[in-house]
PDB file of C-alpha atoms in Angstrom:
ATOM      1  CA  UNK A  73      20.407  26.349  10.114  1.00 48.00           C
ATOM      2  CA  UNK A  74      21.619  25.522  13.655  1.00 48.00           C
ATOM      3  CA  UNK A  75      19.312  21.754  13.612  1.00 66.00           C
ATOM      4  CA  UNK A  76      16.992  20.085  10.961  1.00 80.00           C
ATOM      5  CA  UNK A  77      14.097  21.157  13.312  1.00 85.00           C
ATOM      6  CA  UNK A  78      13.181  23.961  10.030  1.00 87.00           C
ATOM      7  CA  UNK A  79      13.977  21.352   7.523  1.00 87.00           C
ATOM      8  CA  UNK A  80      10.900  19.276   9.276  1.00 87.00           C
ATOM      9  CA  UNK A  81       8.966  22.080   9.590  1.00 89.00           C
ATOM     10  CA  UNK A  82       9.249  22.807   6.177  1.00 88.00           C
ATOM     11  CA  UNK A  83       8.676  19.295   5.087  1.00 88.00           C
ATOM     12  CA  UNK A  84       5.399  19.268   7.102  1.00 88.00           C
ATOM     13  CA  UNK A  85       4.032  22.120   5.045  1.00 88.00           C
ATOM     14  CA  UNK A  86       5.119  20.271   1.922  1.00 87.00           C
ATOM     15  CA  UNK A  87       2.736  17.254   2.940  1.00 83.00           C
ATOM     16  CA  UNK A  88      -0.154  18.703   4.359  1.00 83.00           C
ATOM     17  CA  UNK A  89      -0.733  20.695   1.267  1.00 82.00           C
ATOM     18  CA  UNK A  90      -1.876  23.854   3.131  1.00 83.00           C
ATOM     19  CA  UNK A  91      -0.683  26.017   6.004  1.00 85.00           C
ATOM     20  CA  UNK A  92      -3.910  25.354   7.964  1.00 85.00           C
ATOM     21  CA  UNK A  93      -3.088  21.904   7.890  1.00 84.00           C
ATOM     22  CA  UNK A  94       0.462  21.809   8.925  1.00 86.00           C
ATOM     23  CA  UNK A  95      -0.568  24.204  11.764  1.00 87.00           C
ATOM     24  CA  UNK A  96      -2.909  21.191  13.158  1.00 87.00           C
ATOM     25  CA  UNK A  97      -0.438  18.576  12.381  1.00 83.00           C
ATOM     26  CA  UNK A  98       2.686  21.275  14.374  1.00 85.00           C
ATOM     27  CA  UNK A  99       0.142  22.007  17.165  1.00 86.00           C
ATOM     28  CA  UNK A 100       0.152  25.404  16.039  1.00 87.00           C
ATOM     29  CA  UNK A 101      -1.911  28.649  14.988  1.00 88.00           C
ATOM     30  CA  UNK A 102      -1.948  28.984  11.780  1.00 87.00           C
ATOM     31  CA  UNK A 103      -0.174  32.855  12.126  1.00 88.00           C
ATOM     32  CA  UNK A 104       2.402  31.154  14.112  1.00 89.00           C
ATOM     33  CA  UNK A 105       3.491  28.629  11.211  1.00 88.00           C
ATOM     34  CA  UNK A 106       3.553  31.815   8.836  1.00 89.00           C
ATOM     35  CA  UNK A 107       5.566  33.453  11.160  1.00 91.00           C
ATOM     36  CA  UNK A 108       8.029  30.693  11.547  1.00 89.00           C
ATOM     37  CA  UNK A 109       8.386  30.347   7.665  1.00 90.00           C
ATOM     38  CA  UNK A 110       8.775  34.024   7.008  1.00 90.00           C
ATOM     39  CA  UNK A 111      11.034  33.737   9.433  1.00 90.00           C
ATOM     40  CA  UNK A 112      12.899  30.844   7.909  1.00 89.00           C
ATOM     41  CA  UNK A 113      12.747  32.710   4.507  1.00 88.00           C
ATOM     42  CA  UNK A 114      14.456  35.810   6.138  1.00 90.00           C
ATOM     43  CA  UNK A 115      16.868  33.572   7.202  1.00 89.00           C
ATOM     44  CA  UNK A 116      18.014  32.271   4.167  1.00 88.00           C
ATOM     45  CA  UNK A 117      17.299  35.303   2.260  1.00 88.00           C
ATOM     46  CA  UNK A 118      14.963  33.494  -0.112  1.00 89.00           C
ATOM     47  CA  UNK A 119      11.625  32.449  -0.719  1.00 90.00           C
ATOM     48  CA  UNK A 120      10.828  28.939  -0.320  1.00 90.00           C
ATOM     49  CA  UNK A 121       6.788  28.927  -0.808  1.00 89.00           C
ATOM     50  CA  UNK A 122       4.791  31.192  -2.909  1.00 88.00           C
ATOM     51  CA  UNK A 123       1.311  31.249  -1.101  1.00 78.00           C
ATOM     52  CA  UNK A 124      -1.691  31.712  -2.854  1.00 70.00           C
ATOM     53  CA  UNK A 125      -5.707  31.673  -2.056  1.00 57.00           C
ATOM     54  CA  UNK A 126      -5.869  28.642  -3.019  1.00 67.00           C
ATOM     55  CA  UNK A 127      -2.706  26.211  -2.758  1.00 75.00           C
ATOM     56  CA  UNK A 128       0.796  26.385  -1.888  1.00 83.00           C
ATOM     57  CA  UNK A 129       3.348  26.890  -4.292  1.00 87.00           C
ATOM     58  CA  UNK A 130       7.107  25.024  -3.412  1.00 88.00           C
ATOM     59  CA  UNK A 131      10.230  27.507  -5.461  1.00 90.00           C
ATOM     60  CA  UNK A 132      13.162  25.654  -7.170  1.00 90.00           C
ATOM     61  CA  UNK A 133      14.622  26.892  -3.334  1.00 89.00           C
ATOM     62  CA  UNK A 134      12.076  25.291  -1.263  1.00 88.00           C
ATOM     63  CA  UNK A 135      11.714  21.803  -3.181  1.00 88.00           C
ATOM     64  CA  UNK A 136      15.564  21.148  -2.978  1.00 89.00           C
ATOM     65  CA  UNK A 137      15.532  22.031   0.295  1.00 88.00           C
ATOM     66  CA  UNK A 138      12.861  19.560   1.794  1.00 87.00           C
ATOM     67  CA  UNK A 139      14.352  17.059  -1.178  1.00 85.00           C
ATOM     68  CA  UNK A 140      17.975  17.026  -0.180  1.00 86.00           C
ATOM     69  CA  UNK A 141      16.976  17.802   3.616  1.00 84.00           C
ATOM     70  CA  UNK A 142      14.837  15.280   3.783  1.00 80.00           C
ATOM     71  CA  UNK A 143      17.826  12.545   2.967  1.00 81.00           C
ATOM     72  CA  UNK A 144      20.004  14.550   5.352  1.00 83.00           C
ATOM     73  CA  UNK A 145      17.247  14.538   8.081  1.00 80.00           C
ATOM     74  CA  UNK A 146      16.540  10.508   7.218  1.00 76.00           C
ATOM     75  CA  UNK A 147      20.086  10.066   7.381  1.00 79.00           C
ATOM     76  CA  UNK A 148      20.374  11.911  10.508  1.00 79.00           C
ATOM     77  CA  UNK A 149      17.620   9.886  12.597  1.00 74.00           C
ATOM     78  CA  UNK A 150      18.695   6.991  11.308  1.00 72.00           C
ATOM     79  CA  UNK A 151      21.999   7.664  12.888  1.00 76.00           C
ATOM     80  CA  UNK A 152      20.680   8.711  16.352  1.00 73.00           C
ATOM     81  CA  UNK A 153      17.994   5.212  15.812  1.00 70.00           C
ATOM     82  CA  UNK A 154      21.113   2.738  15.812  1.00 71.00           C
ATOM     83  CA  UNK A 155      22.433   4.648  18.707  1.00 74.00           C
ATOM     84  CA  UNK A 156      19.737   4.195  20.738  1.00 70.00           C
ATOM     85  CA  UNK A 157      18.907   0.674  18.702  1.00 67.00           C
ATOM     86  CA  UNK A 158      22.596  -0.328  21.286  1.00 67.00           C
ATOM     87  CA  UNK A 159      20.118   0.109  24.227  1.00 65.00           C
ATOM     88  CA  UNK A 160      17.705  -2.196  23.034  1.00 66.00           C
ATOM     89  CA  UNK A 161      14.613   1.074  22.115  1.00 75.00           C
ATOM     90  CA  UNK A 162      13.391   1.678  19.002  1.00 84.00           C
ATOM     91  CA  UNK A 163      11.596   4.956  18.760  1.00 84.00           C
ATOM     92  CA  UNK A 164      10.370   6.989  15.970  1.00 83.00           C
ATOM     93  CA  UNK A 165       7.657   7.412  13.697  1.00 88.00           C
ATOM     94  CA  UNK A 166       6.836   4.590  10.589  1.00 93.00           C
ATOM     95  CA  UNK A 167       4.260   5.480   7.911  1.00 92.00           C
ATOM     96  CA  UNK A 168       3.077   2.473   6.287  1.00 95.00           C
ATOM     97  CA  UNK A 169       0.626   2.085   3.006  1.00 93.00           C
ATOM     98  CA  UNK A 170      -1.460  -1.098   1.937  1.00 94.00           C
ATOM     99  CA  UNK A 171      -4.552  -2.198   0.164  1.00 91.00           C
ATOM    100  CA  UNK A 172      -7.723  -1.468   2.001  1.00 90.00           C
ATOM    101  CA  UNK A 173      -8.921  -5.449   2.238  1.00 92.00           C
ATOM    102  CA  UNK A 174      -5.453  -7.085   2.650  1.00 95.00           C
ATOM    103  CA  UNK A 175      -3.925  -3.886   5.073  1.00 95.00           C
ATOM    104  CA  UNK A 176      -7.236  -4.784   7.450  1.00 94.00           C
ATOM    105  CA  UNK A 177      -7.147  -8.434   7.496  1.00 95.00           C
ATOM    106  CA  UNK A 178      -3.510  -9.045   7.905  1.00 97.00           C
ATOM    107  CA  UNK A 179      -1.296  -5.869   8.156  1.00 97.00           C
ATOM    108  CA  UNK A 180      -3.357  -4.166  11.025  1.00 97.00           C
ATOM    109  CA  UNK A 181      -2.517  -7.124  13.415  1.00 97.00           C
ATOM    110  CA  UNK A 182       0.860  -7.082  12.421  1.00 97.00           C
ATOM    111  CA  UNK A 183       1.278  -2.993  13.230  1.00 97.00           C
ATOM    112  CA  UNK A 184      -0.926  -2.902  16.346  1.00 97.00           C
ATOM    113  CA  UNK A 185       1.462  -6.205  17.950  1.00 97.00           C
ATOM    114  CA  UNK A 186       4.515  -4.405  16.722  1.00 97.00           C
ATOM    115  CA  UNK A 187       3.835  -0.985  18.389  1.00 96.00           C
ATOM    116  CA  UNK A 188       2.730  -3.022  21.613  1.00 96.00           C
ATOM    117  CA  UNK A 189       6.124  -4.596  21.666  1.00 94.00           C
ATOM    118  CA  UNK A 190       7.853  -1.161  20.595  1.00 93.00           C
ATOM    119  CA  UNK A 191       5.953   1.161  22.557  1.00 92.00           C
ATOM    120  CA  UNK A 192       8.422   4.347  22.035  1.00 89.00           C
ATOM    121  CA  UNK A 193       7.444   3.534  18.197  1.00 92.00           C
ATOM    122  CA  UNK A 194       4.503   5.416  16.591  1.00 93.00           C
ATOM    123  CA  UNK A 195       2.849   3.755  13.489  1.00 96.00           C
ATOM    124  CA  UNK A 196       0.205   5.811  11.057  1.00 94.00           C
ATOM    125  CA  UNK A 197      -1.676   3.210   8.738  1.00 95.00           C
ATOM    126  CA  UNK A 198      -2.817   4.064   5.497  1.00 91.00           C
ATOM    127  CA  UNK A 199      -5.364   2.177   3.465  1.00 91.00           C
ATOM    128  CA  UNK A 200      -5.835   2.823   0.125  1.00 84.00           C
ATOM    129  CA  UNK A 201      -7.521   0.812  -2.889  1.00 73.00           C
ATOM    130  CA  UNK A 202      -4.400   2.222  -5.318  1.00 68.00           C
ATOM    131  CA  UNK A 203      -1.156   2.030  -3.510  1.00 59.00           C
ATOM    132  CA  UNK A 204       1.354   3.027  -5.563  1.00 61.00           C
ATOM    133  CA  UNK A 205      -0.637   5.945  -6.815  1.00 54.00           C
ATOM    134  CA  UNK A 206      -0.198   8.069  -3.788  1.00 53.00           C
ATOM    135  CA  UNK A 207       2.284   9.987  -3.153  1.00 55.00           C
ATOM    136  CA  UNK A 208       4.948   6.671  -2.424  1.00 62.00           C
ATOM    137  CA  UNK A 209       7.689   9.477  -0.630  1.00 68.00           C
ATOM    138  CA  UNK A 210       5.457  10.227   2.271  1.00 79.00           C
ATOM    139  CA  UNK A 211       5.954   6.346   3.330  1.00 88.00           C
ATOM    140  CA  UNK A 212       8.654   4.404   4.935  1.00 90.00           C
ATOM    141  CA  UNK A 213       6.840   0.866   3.826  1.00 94.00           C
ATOM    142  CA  UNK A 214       4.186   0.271   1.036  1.00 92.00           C
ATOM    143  CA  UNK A 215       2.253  -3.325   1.138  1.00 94.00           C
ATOM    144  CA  UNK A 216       1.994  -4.274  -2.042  1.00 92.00           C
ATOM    145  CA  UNK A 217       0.275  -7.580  -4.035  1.00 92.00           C
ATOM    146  CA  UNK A 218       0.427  -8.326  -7.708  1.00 87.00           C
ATOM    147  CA  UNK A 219       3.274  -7.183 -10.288  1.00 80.00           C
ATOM    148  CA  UNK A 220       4.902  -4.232  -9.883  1.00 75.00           C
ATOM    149  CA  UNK A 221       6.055  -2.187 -12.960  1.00 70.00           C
ATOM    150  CA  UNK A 222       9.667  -0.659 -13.037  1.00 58.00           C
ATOM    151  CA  UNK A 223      10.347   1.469 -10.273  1.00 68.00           C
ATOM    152  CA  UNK A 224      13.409   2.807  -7.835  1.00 76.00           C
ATOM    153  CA  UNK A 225      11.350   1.097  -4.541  1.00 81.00           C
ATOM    154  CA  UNK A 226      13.253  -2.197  -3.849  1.00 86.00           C
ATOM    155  CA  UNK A 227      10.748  -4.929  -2.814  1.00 89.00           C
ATOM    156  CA  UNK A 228      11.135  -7.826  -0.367  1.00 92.00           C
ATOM    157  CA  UNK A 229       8.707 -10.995  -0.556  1.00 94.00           C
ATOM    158  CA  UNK A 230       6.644 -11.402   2.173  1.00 96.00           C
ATOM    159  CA  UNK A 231       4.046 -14.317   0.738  1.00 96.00           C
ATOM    160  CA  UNK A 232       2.889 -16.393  -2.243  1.00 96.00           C
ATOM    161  CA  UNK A 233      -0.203 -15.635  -3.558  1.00 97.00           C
ATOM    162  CA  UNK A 234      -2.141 -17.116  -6.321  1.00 96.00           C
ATOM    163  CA  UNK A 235      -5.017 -16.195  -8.154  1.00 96.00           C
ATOM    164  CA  UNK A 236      -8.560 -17.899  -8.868  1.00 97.00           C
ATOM    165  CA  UNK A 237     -11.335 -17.699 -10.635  1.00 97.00           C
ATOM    166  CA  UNK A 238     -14.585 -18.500  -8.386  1.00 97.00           C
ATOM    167  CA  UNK A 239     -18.543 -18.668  -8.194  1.00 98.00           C
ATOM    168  CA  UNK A 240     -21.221 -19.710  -6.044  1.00 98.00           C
ATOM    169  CA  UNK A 241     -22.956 -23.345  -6.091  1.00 98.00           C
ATOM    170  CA  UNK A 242     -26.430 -21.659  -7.296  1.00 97.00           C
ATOM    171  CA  UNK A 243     -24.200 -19.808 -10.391  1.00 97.00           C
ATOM    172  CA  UNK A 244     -22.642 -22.804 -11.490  1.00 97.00           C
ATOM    173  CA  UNK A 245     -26.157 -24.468 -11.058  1.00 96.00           C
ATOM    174  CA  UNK A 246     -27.492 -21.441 -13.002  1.00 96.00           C
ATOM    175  CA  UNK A 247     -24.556 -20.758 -15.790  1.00 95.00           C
ATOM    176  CA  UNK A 248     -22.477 -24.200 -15.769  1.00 94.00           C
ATOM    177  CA  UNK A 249     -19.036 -24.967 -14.708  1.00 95.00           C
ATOM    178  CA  UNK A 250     -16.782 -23.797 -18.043  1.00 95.00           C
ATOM    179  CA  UNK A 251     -14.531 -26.323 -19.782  1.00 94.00           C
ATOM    180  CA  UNK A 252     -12.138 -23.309 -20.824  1.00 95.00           C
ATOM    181  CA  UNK A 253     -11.616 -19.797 -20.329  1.00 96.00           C
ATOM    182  CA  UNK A 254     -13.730 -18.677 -23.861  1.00 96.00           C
ATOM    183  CA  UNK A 255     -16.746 -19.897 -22.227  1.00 96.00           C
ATOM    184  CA  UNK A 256     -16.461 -17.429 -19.225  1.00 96.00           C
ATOM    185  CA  UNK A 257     -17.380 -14.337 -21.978  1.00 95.00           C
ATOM    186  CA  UNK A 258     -20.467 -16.110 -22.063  1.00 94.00           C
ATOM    187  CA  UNK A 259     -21.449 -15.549 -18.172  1.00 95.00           C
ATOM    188  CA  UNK A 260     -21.778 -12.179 -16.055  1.00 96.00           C
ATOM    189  CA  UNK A 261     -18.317 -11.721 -14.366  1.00 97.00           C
ATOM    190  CA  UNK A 262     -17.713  -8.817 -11.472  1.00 97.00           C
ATOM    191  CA  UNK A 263     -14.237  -7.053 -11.935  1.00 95.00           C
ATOM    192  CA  UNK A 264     -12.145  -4.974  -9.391  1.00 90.00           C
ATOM    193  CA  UNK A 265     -10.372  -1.912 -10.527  1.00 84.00           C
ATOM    194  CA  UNK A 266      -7.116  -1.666  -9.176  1.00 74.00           C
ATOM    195  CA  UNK A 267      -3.712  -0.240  -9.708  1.00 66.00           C
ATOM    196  CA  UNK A 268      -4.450   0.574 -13.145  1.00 69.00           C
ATOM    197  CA  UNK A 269      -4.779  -2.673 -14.589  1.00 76.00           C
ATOM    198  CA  UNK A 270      -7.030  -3.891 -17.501  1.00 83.00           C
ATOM    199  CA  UNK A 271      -9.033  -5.245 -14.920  1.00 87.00           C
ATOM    200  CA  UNK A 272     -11.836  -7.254 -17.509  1.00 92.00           C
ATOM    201  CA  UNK A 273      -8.867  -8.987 -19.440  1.00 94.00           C
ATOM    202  CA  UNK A 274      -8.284 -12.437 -17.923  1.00 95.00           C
ATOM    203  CA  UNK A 275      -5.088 -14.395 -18.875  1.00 95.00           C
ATOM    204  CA  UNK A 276      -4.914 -17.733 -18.443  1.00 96.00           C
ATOM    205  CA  UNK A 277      -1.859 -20.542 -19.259  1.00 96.00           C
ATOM    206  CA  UNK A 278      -1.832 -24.549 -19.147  1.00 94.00           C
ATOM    207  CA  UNK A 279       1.493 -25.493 -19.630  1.00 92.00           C
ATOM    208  CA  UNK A 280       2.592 -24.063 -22.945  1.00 92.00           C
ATOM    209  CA  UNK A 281      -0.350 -22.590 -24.081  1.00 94.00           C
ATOM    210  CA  UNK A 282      -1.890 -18.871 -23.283  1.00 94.00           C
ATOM    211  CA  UNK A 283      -5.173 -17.648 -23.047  1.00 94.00           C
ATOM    212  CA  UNK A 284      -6.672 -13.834 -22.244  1.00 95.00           C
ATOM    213  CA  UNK A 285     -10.351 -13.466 -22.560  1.00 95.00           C
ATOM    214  CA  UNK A 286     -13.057 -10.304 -22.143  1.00 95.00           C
ATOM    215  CA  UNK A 287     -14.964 -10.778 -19.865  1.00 95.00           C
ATOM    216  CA  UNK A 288     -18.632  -9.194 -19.551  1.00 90.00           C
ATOM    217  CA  UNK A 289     -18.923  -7.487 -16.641  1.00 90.00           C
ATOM    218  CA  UNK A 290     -22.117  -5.583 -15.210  1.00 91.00           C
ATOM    219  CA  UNK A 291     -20.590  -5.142 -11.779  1.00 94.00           C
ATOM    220  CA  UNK A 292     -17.564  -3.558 -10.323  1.00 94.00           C
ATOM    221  CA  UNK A 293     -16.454  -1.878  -6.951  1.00 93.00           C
ATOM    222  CA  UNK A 294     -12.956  -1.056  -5.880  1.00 87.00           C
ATOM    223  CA  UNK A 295     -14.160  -2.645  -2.759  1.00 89.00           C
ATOM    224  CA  UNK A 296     -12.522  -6.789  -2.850  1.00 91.00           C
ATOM    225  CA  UNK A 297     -14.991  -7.747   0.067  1.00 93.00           C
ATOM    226  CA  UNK A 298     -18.039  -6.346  -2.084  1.00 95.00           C
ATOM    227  CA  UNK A 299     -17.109  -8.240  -4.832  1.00 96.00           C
ATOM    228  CA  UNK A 300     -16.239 -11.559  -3.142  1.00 96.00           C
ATOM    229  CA  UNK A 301     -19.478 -10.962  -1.207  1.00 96.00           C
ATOM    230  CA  UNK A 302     -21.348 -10.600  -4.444  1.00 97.00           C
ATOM    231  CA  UNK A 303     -19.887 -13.643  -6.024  1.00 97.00           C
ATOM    232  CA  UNK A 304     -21.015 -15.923  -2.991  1.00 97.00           C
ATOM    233  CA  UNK A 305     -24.702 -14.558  -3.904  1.00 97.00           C
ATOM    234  CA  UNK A 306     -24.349 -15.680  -7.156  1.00 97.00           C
ATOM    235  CA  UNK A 307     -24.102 -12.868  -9.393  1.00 96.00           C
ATOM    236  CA  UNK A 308     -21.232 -13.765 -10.953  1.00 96.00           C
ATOM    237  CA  UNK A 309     -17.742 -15.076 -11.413  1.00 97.00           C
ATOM    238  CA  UNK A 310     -14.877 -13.416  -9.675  1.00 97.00           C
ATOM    239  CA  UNK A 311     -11.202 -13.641 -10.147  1.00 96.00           C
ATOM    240  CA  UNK A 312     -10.017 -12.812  -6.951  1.00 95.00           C
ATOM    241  CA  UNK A 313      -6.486 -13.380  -4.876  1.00 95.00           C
ATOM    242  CA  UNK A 314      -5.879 -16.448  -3.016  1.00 96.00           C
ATOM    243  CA  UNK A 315      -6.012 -14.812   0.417  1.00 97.00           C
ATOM    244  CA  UNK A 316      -9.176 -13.578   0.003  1.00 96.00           C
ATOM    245  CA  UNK A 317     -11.290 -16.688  -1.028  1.00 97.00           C
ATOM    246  CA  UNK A 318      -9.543 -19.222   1.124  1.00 96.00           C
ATOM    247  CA  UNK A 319     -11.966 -19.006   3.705  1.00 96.00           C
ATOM    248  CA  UNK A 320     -14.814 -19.485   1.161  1.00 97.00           C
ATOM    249  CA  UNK A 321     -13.504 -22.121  -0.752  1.00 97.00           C
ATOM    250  CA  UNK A 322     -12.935 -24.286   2.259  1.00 96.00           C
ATOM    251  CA  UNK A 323     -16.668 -23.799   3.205  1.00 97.00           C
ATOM    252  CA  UNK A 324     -18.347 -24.158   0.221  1.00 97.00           C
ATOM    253  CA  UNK A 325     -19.728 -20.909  -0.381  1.00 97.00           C
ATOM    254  CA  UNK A 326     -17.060 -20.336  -4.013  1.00 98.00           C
ATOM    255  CA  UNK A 327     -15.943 -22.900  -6.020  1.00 98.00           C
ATOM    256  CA  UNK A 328     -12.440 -22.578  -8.251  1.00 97.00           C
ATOM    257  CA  UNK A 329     -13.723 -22.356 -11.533  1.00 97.00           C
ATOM    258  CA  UNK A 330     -11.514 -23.753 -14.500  1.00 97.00           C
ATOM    259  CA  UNK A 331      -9.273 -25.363 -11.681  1.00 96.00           C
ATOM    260  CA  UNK A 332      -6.743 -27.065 -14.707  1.00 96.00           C
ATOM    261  CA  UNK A 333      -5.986 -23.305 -15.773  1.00 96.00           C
ATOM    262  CA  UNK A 334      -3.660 -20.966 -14.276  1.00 95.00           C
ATOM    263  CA  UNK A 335      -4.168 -17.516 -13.662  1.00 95.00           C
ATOM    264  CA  UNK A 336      -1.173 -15.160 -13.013  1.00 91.00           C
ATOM    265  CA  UNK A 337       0.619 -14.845  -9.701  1.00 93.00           C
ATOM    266  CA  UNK A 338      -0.145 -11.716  -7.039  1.00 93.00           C
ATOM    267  CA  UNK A 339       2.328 -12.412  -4.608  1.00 95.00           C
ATOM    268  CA  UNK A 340       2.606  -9.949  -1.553  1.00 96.00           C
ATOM    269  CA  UNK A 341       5.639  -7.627  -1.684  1.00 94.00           C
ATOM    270  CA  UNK A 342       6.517  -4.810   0.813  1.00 94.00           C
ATOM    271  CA  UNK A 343       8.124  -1.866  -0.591  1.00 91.00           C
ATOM    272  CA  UNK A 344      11.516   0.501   0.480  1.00 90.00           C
ATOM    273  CA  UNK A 345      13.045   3.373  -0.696  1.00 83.00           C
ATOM    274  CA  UNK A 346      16.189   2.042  -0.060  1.00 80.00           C
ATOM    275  CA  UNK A 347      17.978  -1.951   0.747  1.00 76.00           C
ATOM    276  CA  UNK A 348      20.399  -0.464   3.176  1.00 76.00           C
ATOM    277  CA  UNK A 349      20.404   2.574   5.609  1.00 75.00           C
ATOM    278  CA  UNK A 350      17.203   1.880   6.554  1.00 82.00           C
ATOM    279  CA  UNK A 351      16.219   3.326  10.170  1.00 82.00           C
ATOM    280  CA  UNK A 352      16.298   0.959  12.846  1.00 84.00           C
ATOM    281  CA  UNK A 353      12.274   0.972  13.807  1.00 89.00           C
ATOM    282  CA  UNK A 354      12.037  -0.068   9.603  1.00 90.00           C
ATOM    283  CA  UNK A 355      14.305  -2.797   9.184  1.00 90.00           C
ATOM    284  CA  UNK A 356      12.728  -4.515  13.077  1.00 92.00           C
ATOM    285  CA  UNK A 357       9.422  -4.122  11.429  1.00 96.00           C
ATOM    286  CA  UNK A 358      10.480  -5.806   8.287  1.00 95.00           C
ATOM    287  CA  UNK A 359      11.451  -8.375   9.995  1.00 96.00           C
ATOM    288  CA  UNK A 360       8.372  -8.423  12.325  1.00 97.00           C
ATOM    289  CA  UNK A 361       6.419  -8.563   9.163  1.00 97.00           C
ATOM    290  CA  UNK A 362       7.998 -11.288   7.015  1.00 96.00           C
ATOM    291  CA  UNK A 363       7.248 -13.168  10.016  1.00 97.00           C
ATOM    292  CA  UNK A 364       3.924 -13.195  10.589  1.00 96.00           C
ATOM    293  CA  UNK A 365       3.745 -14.652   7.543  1.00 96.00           C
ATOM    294  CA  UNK A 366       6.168 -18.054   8.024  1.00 94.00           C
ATOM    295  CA  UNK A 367       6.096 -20.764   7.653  1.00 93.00           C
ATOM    296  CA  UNK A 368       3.266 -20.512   5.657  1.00 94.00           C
ATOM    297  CA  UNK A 369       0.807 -17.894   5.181  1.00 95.00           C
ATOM    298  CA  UNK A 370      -2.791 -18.448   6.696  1.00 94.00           C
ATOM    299  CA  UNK A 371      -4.563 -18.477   3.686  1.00 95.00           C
ATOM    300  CA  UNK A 372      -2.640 -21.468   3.225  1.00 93.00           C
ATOM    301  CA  UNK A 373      -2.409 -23.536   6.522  1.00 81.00           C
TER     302      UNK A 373
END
């Protein structure tokens, strides 16, 4: 290979899934993209994709390739980033992934002011109610909040965020305020499934002793703003992140339930392949990003 122009092309056809698709994201016919991998196959003398009806197949050949290209092609922009990082321009391309609720509020601001002040910088945005189940290669930055199992992604903090348990004036009117976490099995709770947790266990601590409780729940929606929305109408308890209650705890519309009780952490992490050797365009975004959250984040000020 004279450049890593067929090492992107090939890694294009790896992430779209389909030839069809990487012909739309190449601005190409589809014929031409099977063209130019033929062609790249005759080149190497070996077949790097077995196509089917159906789905494309990657060899032993073709995975290495995009998997140890791919480092040599990051490696290589990153490179030619710094260089032109000396003249003050970032360009480039940053694929970033976050929670649907928290990626609208907070990281969509952050991106669209960034790529103003970057213009040679293009950002794509992806939203997702499971993070860290897609496909975690395809991104240069993944917004994360809660704990994060073991895994090669290093994280860097970007805010505190607790975690409360909350419900409307007319359920607490309706049910009662509880005294301890036991009594909330005895009231309708809504849950939110996400990244895989045991989402209708509630833990609970007060200094040295622990609590988790079931909770009954007759409602659930991977949605957070259907849920919070939901628990302001009364129909039942939430326990819901700090950021996204603030607003309605300083108005009135949720009250912290079981205030004396503490409810484990979901502080906001980003996530990185890598600490160091980062491209430019990532590590001024970073940066950009930790930011907007200091001194304090806005759910807190």
């Amino acid at each position: 290979m004279t450049d890593s122009g067929d090492i992107r092309f090939l890694m294009t056809i790896r992430d779209s899934g389909s030839l069809t698709a990487a012909s739309r994201k190449l601005g190409l016919s589809p014929s031409a993209v099977t063209q130019r991998l033929q062609l790249l196959e005759r080149k190497l003398s070996m077949r790097l994709v077995d196509r089917t009806a159906r789905k494309l197949l990657f060899t032993e050949e073709g995975q290495l390739l995009c998997e140890r290209g791919g480092n040599l092609v990051q490696q290589f922009d990153a490179l030619f980033d710094d260089l032109r990082e000396r003249s003050g321009e970032l360009v480039g391309t940053l694929r970033i992934n976050a929670p649907f609720g928290f990626g609208r509020r907070y990281i969509s601001p952050v991106i669209a002011d960034f790529q103003q002040q970057n213009p040679e910088v293009s950002i794509m945005l992806s939203l997702s109610d499971r993070p860290l189940t897609e496909t975690i290669d395809r991104f240069d930055v993944v917004v994360h909040i809660g704990g994060l199992q073991a895994s090669n992604l290093i994280g860097h903090a970007l805010a505190p965020n607790a975690r409360f348990v909350c419900a409307s004036p007319s359920f607490i009117k309706r049910f009662g305020n509880p005294a301890t976490p036991d009594e909330l099995m005895k009231v309708p709770c809504i849950v939110l499934p996400e990244n895989n947790e045991d989402v209708s266990l509630w833990n609970f601590s007060k200094g040295k002793i622990s609590r988790s409780v079931r909770v009954s729940s007759k409602l659930s929606c991977n949605d957070g703003d259907v849920i919070r929305r939901w628990a302001c109408e009364g129909r039942g308890a939430i326990l819901r992140s700090e950021w996204d209650v603030a607003d309605d705890l300083r108005s009135g519309r949720l009250i912290r339930l079981l205030p004396t009780w503490k409810t484990s952490d979901a502080n906001v992490i980003a996530l990185t392949h890598s600490r160091t050797g980062l491209p430019a365009r990532t590590r001024h975004f970073m940066a950009f990003l930790r930011d907007s959250f200091k001194p304090t984040p806005e759910w807190r000020s």
